[in-house]
Amino acid sequence: MNFDLTNILRPHILTLTPYASARDEYEGTEGIFMDANENPIGSITPQPYNRYPDPYQVAIKQKLAAIRQVRTDQIFLGNGSDEAIDLLIRATCTPRQDEIILLPPTYGMYEVSASINDVPLVKVPLTPDFGVDLPAVLEAVEAHPRAKLIFFCSPNNPTGNRLRDEDILRVLDVFPGLVVVDEAYIDFAQGPGFVSRLEAYPNLVVLQTFSKAWGLASLRLGMAFASPALIAILNKLKPPYNINGVTQQLVGESLDNLTSVEKMVGEILRQRDGLRGQLAELPVVRHVYPSDANFLLVKVQDARAVYHFLVNRKIIVRDRSNVKLCEGCLRISVGTAEENRQLLAALREFGAASA
Ligand SMILES: *Cc1c(COP(=O)(O)O)cnc(C)c1O
């Protein structure tokens, strides 16, 4: 397929003049800086935060490029993946005219962000075993020439499974818009994700995040990997200083410590598999779905009641029982060994109380 980004972007985005920050006009780090109206004396805090941070986060991108085997101009960093999702929509979808294809049940932010931007959705549900309904997706692509984006979440939230690569590749081959593959949970899954396919597919966008495997949800840092042309557009649209200096500092240091991430992921996977086995043996549990992520989708008898029973014991899980295809299901994030033990004890207690 001949992909042309200029056909996908909203016309006014092509000609937009972005804000030029003080740090855009002079890029050196040494000197007397009297260009940004900062406080020259220092900060109110013990540590100095008086200078604006790097608007393009070059230090992080250089480390990340080496780790993910891409070039720095293929990386966009956002205030969480949620910022990248919103910018992708704003860059491509004219409100009330263009459309977005979603495969529910999936991550709720795609729909929220589309609604905020007044962009209609085309929903093609997953199959009952949570796979891509490829014929239906291809049909939707055909029937909706104004669809600019399609979101695949793999591993998918809340179902936990990875989608088949072949299905996503098929859509990459035929969809004239951008194919977004959200890999927030890829570090918990087996095998490579889609970042290595960027060169082959100029219409591919891969989202990843520091919020899950890296344990940095509070710092708010999400990644989008895509063609340099699209990354340049996202950089044009973002607020100039979207990634704060503390986040840049701490994530920069974390990128030197990959082995700690691998260790945490290993421990979470061990806990997940143990929890899965133990949950499956409880009478209250009807089914535990396979997971390629750091959470389990669990079908229980009377999900609302179980949810409230757990809340009363200060154990908070996500009630997904009113989500289509997830009827009767709770989504449970894998906890520490002790947290998982307490969850299992509470569920046994529920079983005993309702028996
Ligand atoms: C948790 C999650 C994210 C992460 O969002 P951030 O804004 O980066 O914290 C992205 N996508 C999915 C599917 C998620 O579940």
PDB file of N, CA and C and ligand atoms in Angstrom, residues 79-83 85 107 110 153 155 157 182 184-185 208-212 217 220-222, ligand 1:
ATOM      1  N   ASN A  79       3.226  13.046  28.137  1.00  0.00           N
ATOM      2  CA  ASN A  79       2.834  13.042  29.538  1.00  0.00           C
ATOM      3  C   ASN A  79       1.869  11.849  29.736  1.00  0.00           C
ATOM      4  N   GLY A  80       2.455  10.656  29.799  1.00  0.00           N
ATOM      5  CA  GLY A  80       1.697   9.412  29.746  1.00  0.00           C
ATOM      6  C   GLY A  80       1.370   9.073  28.301  1.00  0.00           C
ATOM      7  N   SER A  81       1.054   7.794  28.050  1.00  0.00           N
ATOM      8  CA  SER A  81       0.618   7.411  26.692  1.00  0.00           C
ATOM      9  C   SER A  81      -0.633   8.176  26.337  1.00  0.00           C
ATOM     10  N   ASP A  82      -1.391   8.563  27.357  1.00  0.00           N
ATOM     11  CA  ASP A  82      -2.650   9.248  27.114  1.00  0.00           C
ATOM     12  C   ASP A  82      -2.440  10.535  26.316  1.00  0.00           C
ATOM     13  N   GLU A  83      -1.313  11.213  26.524  1.00  0.00           N
ATOM     14  CA  GLU A  83      -1.063  12.427  25.734  1.00  0.00           C
ATOM     15  C   GLU A  83      -0.838  12.065  24.270  1.00  0.00           C
ATOM     16  N   ILE A  85      -2.061   9.467  22.697  1.00  0.00           N
ATOM     17  CA  ILE A  85      -3.361   9.071  22.138  1.00  0.00           C
ATOM     18  C   ILE A  85      -4.137  10.321  21.716  1.00  0.00           C
ATOM     19  N   TYR A 107      -9.022  -0.732  26.104  1.00  0.00           N
ATOM     20  CA  TYR A 107      -8.642   0.375  26.984  1.00  0.00           C
ATOM     21  C   TYR A 107      -9.602   1.564  26.814  1.00  0.00           C
ATOM     22  N   TYR A 110      -9.174   5.352  24.699  1.00  0.00           N
ATOM     23  CA  TYR A 110      -9.348   5.637  23.263  1.00  0.00           C
ATOM     24  C   TYR A 110     -10.707   6.283  23.041  1.00  0.00           C
ATOM     25  N   CYS A 153      -4.861  -2.960  20.960  1.00  0.00           N
ATOM     26  CA  CYS A 153      -4.197  -2.976  22.262  1.00  0.00           C
ATOM     27  C   CYS A 153      -3.685  -4.397  22.476  1.00  0.00           C
ATOM     28  N   PRO A 155      -0.531  -6.655  24.553  1.00  0.00           N
ATOM     29  CA  PRO A 155      -1.650  -7.348  25.198  1.00  0.00           C
ATOM     30  C   PRO A 155      -2.795  -6.390  25.502  1.00  0.00           C
ATOM     31  N   ASN A 157      -6.017  -4.671  27.285  1.00  0.00           N
ATOM     32  CA  ASN A 157      -6.637  -4.335  28.554  1.00  0.00           C
ATOM     33  C   ASN A 157      -8.143  -4.176  28.265  1.00  0.00           C
ATOM     34  N   ASP A 182      -0.973  -0.438  20.810  1.00  0.00           N
ATOM     35  CA  ASP A 182      -0.688  -0.028  22.188  1.00  0.00           C
ATOM     36  C   ASP A 182      -0.065  -1.201  22.935  1.00  0.00           C
ATOM     37  N   ALA A 184       1.337  -1.231  26.051  1.00  0.00           N
ATOM     38  CA  ALA A 184       1.582  -0.839  27.443  1.00  0.00           C
ATOM     39  C   ALA A 184       2.080  -2.027  28.276  1.00  0.00           C
ATOM     40  N   TYR A 185       1.653  -3.242  27.904  1.00  0.00           N
ATOM     41  CA  TYR A 185       1.983  -4.430  28.704  1.00  0.00           C
ATOM     42  C   TYR A 185       2.981  -5.349  28.019  1.00  0.00           C
ATOM     43  N   GLN A 208       4.136   2.695  24.002  1.00  0.00           N
ATOM     44  CA  GLN A 208       4.593   1.986  25.198  1.00  0.00           C
ATOM     45  C   GLN A 208       4.592   2.983  26.349  1.00  0.00           C
ATOM     46  N   THR A 209       4.850   2.499  27.560  1.00  0.00           N
ATOM     47  CA  THR A 209       4.736   3.385  28.722  1.00  0.00           C
ATOM     48  C   THR A 209       5.723   2.980  29.810  1.00  0.00           C
ATOM     49  N   PHE A 210       6.092   3.959  30.630  1.00  0.00           N
ATOM     50  CA  PHE A 210       6.894   3.667  31.822  1.00  0.00           C
ATOM     51  C   PHE A 210       6.007   3.367  33.033  1.00  0.00           C
ATOM     52  N   SER A 211       4.677   3.353  32.815  1.00  0.00           N
ATOM     53  CA  SER A 211       3.756   3.247  33.949  1.00  0.00           C
ATOM     54  C   SER A 211       3.604   1.838  34.504  1.00  0.00           C
ATOM     55  N   LYS A 212       3.946   0.808  33.748  1.00  0.00           N
ATOM     56  CA  LYS A 212       3.630  -0.547  34.184  1.00  0.00           C
ATOM     57  C   LYS A 212       4.905  -1.293  34.594  1.00  0.00           C
ATOM     58  N   ALA A 217       4.498   4.920  37.202  1.00  0.00           N
ATOM     59  CA  ALA A 217       3.204   5.488  36.809  1.00  0.00           C
ATOM     60  C   ALA A 217       3.072   6.952  37.251  1.00  0.00           C
ATOM     61  N   ARG A 220       4.504   9.860  34.958  1.00  0.00           N
ATOM     62  CA  ARG A 220       3.775  10.171  33.721  1.00  0.00           C
ATOM     63  C   ARG A 220       4.710  10.257  32.517  1.00  0.00           C
ATOM     64  N   LEU A 221       5.133   9.139  32.004  1.00  0.00           N
ATOM     65  CA  LEU A 221       5.912   9.162  30.766  1.00  0.00           C
ATOM     66  C   LEU A 221       5.484   8.030  29.847  1.00  0.00           C
ATOM     67  N   GLY A 222       5.003   8.410  28.681  1.00  0.00           N
ATOM     68  CA  GLY A 222       4.605   7.443  27.655  1.00  0.00           C
ATOM     69  C   GLY A 222       5.428   7.656  26.404  1.00  0.00           C
TER      70      GLY A 222
HETATM   71  C1  LIG B   1      -2.032   1.551  31.644  1.00  0.00           C
HETATM   72  C2  LIG B   1      -2.206   1.689  30.171  1.00  0.00           C
HETATM   73  C3  LIG B   1      -1.559   2.695  29.469  1.00  0.00           C
HETATM   74  C4  LIG B   1      -0.641   3.650  30.168  1.00  0.00           C
HETATM   75  O1  LIG B   1      -1.060   4.917  30.159  1.00  0.00           O
HETATM   76  P1  LIG B   1      -0.092   6.054  30.740  1.00  0.00           P
HETATM   77  O2  LIG B   1      -0.829   7.288  30.385  1.00  0.00           O
HETATM   78  O3  LIG B   1       1.219   5.916  30.003  1.00  0.00           O
HETATM   79  O4  LIG B   1       0.067   5.816  32.199  1.00  0.00           O
HETATM   80  C5  LIG B   1      -1.703   2.766  28.098  1.00  0.00           C
HETATM   81  N1  LIG B   1      -2.460   1.871  27.450  1.00  0.00           N
HETATM   82  C6  LIG B   1      -3.074   0.882  28.097  1.00  0.00           C
HETATM   83  C7  LIG B   1      -3.850  -0.119  27.336  1.00  0.00           C
HETATM   84  C8  LIG B   1      -2.991   0.767  29.476  1.00  0.00           C
HETATM   85  O5  LIG B   1      -3.645  -0.211  30.110  1.00  0.00           O
END
